[in-house]
PDB file of C-alpha atoms in Angstrom:
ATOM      1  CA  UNK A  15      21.252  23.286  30.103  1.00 35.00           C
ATOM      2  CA  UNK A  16      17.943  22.607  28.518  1.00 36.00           C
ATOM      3  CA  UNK A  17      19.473  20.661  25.895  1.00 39.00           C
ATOM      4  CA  UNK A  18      20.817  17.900  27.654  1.00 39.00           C
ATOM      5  CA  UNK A  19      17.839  17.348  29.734  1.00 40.00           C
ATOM      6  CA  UNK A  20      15.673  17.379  26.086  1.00 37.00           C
ATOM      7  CA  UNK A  21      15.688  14.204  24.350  1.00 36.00           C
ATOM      8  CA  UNK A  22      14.648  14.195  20.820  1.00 39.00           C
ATOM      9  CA  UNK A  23      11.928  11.238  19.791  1.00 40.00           C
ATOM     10  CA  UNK A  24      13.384   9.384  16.391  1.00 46.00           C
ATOM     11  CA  UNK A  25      11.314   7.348  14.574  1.00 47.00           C
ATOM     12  CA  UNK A  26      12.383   4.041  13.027  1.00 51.00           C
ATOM     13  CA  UNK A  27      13.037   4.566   9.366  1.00 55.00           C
ATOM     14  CA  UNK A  28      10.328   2.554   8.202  1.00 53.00           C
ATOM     15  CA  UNK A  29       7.838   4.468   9.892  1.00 58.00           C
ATOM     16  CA  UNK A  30       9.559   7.967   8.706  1.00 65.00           C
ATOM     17  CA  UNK A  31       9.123   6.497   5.251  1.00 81.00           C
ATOM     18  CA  UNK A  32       5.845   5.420   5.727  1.00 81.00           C
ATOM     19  CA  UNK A  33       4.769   8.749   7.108  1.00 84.00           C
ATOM     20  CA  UNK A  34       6.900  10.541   4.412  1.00 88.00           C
ATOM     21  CA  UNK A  35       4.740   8.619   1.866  1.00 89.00           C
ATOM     22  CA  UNK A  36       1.554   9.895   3.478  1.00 90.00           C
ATOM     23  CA  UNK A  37       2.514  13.148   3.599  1.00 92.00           C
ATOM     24  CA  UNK A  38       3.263  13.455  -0.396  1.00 91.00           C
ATOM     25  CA  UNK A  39      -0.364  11.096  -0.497  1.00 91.00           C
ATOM     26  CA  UNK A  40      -1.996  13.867   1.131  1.00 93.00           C
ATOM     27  CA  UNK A  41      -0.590  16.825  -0.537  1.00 93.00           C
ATOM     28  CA  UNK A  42      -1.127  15.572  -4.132  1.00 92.00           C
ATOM     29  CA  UNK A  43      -4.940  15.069  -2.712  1.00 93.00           C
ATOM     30  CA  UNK A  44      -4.757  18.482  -1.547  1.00 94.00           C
ATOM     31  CA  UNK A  45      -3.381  19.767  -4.912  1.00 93.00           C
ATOM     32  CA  UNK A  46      -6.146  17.555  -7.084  1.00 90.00           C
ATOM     33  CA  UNK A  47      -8.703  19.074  -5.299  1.00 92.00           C
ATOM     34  CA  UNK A  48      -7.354  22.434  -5.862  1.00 92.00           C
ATOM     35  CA  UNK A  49      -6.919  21.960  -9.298  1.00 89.00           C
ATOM     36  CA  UNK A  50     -10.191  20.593  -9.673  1.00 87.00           C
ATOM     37  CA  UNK A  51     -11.359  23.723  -7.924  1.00 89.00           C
ATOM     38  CA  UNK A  52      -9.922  25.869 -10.200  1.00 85.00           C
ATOM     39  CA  UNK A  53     -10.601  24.284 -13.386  1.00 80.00           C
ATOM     40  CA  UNK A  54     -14.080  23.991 -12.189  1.00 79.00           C
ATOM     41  CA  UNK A  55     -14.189  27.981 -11.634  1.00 79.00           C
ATOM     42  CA  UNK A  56     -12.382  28.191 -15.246  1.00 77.00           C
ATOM     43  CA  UNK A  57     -14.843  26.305 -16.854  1.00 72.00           C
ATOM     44  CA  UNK A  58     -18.424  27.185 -15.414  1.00 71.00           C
ATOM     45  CA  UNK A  59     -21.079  28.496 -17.134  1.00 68.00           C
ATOM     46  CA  UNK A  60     -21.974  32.197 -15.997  1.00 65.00           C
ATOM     47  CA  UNK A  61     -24.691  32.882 -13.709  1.00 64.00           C
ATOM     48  CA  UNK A  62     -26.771  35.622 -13.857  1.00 59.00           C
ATOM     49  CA  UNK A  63     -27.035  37.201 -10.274  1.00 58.00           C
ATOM     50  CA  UNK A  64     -29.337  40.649 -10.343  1.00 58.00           C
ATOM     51  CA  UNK A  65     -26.583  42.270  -8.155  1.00 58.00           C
ATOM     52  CA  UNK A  66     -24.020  41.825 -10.271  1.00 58.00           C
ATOM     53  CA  UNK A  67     -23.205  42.414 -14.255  1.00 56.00           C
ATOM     54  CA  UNK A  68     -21.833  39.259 -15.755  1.00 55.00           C
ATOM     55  CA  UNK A  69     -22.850  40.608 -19.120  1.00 56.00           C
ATOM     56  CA  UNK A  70     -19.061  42.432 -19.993  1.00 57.00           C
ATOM     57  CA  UNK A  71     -17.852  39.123 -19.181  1.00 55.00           C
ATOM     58  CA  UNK A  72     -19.942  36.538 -20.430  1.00 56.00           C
ATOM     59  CA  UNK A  73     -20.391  38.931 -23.637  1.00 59.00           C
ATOM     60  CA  UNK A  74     -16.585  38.651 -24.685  1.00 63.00           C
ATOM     61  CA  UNK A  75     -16.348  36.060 -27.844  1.00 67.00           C
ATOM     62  CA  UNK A  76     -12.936  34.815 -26.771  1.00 66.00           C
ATOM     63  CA  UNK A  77     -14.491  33.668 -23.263  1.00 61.00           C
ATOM     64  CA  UNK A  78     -17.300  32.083 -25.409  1.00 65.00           C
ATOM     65  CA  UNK A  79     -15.083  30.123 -27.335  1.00 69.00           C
ATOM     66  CA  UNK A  80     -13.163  29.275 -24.547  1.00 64.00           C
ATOM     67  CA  UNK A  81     -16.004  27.992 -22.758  1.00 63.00           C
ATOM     68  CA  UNK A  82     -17.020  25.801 -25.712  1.00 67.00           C
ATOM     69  CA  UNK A  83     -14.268  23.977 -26.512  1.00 66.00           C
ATOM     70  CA  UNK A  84     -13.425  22.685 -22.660  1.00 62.00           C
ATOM     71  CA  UNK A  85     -14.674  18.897 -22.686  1.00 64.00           C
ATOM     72  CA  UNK A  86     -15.709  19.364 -19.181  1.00 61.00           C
ATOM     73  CA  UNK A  87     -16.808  15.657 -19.068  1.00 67.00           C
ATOM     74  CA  UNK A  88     -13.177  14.730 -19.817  1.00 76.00           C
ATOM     75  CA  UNK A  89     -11.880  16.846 -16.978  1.00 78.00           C
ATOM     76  CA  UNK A  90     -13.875  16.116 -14.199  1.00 78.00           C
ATOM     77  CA  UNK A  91     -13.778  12.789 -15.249  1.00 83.00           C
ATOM     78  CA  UNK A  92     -10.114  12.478 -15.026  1.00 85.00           C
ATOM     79  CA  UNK A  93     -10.120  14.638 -12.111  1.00 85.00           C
ATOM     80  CA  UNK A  94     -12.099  11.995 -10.666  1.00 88.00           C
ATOM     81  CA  UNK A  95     -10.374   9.250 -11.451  1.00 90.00           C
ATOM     82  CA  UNK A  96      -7.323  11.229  -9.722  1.00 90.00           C
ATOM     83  CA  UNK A  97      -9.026  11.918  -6.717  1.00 92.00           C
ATOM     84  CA  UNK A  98     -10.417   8.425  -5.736  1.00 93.00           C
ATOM     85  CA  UNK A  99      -7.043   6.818  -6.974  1.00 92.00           C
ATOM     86  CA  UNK A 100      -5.182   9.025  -4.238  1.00 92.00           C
ATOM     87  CA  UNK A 101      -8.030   8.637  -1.629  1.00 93.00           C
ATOM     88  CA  UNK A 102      -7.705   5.085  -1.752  1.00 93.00           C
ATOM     89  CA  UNK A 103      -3.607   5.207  -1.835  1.00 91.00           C
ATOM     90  CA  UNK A 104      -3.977   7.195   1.525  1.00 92.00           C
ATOM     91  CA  UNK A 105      -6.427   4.665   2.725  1.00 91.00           C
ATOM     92  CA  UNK A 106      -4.132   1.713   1.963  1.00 90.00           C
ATOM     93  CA  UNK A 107      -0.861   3.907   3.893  1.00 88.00           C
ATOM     94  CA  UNK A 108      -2.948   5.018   6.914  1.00 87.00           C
ATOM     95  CA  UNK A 109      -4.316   1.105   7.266  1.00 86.00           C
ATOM     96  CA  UNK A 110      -0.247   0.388   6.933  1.00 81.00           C
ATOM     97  CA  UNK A 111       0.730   2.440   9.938  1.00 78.00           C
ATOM     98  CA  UNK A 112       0.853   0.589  13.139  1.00 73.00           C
ATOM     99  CA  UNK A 113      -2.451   1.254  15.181  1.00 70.00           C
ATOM    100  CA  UNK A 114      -0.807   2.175  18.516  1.00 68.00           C
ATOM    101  CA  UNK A 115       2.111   0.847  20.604  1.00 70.00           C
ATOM    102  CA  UNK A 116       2.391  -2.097  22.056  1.00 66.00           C
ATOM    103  CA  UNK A 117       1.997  -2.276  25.623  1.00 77.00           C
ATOM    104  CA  UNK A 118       4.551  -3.997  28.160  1.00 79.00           C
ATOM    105  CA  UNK A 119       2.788  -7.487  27.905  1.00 82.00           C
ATOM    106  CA  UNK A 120       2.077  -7.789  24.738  1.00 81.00           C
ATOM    107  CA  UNK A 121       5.822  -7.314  23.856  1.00 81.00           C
ATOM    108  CA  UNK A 122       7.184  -9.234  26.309  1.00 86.00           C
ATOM    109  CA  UNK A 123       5.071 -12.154  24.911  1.00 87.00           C
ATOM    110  CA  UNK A 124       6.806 -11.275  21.118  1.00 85.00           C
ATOM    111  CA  UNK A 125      10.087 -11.407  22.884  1.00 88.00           C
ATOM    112  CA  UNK A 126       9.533 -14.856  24.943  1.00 91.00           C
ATOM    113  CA  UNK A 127       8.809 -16.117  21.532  1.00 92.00           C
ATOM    114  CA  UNK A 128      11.409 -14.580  19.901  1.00 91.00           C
ATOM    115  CA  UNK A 129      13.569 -16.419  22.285  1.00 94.00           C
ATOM    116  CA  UNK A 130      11.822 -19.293  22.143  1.00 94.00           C
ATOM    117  CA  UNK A 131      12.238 -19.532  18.493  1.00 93.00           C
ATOM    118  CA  UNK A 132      16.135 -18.558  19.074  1.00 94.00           C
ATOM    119  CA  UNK A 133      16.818 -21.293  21.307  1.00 96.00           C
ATOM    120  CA  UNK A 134      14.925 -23.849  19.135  1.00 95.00           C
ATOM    121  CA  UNK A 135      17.128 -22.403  16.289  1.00 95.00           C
ATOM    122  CA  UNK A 136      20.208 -23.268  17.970  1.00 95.00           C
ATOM    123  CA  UNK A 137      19.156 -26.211  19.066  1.00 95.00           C
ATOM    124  CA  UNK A 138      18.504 -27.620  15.028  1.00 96.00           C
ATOM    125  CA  UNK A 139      21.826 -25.786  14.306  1.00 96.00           C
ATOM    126  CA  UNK A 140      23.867 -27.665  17.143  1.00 96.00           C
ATOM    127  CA  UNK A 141      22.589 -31.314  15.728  1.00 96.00           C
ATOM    128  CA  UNK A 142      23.402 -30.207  11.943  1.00 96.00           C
ATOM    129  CA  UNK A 143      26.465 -29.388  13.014  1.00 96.00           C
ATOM    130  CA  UNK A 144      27.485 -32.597  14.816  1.00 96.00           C
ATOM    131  CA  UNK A 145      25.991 -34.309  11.968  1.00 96.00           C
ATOM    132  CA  UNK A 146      28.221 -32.724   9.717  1.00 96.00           C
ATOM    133  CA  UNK A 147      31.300 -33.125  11.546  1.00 96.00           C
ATOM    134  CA  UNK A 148      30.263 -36.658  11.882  1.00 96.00           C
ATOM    135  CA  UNK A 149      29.897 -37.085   8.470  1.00 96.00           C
ATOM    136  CA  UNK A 150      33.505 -34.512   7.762  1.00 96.00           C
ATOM    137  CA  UNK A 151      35.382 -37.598  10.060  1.00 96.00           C
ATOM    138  CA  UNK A 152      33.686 -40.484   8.023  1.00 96.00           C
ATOM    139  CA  UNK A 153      35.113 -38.508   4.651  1.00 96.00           C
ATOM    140  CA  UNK A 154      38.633 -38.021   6.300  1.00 96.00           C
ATOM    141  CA  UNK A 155      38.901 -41.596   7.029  1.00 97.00           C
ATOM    142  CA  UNK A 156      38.117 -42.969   3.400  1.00 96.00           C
ATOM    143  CA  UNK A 157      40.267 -40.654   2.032  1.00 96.00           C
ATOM    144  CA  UNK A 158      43.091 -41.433   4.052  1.00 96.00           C
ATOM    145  CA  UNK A 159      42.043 -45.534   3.050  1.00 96.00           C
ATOM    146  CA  UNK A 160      42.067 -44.183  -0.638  1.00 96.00           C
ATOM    147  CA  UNK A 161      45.454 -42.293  -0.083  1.00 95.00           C
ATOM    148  CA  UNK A 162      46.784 -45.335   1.560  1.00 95.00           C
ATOM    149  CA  UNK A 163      45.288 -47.526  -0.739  1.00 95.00           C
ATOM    150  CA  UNK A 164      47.349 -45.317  -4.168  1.00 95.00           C
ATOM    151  CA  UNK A 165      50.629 -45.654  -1.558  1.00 93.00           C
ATOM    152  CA  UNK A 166      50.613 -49.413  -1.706  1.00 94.00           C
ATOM    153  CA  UNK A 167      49.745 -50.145  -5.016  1.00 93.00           C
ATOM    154  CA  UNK A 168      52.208 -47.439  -6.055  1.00 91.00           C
ATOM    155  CA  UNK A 169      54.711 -49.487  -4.415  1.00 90.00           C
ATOM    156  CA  UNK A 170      53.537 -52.863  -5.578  1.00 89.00           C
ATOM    157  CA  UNK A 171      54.036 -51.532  -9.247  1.00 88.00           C
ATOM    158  CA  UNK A 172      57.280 -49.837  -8.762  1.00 86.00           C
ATOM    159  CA  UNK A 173      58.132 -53.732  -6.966  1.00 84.00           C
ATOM    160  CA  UNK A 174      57.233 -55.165 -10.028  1.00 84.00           C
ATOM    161  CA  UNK A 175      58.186 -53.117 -12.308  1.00 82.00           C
ATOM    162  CA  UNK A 176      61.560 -53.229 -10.626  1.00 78.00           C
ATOM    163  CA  UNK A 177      61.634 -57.102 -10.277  1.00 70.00           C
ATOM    164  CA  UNK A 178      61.670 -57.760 -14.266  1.00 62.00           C
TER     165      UNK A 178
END
């Protein structure tokens, strides 16, 4: 009962692949600036915090090592680079999107001139085609002349030829 009476809203499929695009935009923002997050947190430098004991940490040589040999210019740098090239991907979808529907006016304006255009259309169309069928009648009529024209001096020559 409730499904007949519920009508399901379907997008064109440009716009679902528009707004399928935007979607994966803003999830791989969403996972840069996790990642950047967390290899921010990897990376830090310790800080000392009278509360708690960093020392056990901070103290292990493998942590130390691992600490020193992360370029961390590199990585936020290309973290960066990551970030702003999917910011302004999403900016360049969402200004892609239609703003809002058009209202009753403006689209029966598109469609008056829609038909306009039709008509005009098939207007040019009608006067190539005469013009064409014009110029199909002009071609009929030579080459019936020409075909004519092979007939009788076909017969002249076999009247000649026949003659001597």
């Amino acid at each position: 009962m409730y499904l007949s009476t519920f009508y399901y809203f379907q997008l064109p499929t440009w716009m679902a692949d528009r707004l399928t695009e935007l979607q994966d935009a803003i999830n791989l923002q969403a996972e840069n600036l996790c990642n950047a997050i967390g290899v921010i947190q990897q990376v830090a430098q310790p800080s000392f915090f009278s509360d708690f004991n960093w020392a056990s940490r901070s103290a292990k040589p493998e942590y130390q090592a691992f600490i020193q040999a992360q370029p961390t210019d590199d990585i936020a740098r290309s973290f960066a680079v990551a970030i702003s090239a999917t910011a302004k991907q999403l900016d360049a979808l969402i200004g892609a999107l239609p703003e809002e529907e058009a209202s009753a006016d403006i689209q029966r304006a598109t469609v008056h001139k829609l038909l306009e255009a039709y008509r005009s259309e098939g207007a040019k169309l009608a006067r190539i085609t005469t013009k064409l069928e014009s110029r199909l009648a002009d071609v009929r009529r030579c080459l019936t002349a020409i075909a004519q024209t092979q007939l009788t001096t076909q017969s002249l020559e076999s009247e000649i030829t026949c003659s001597c």
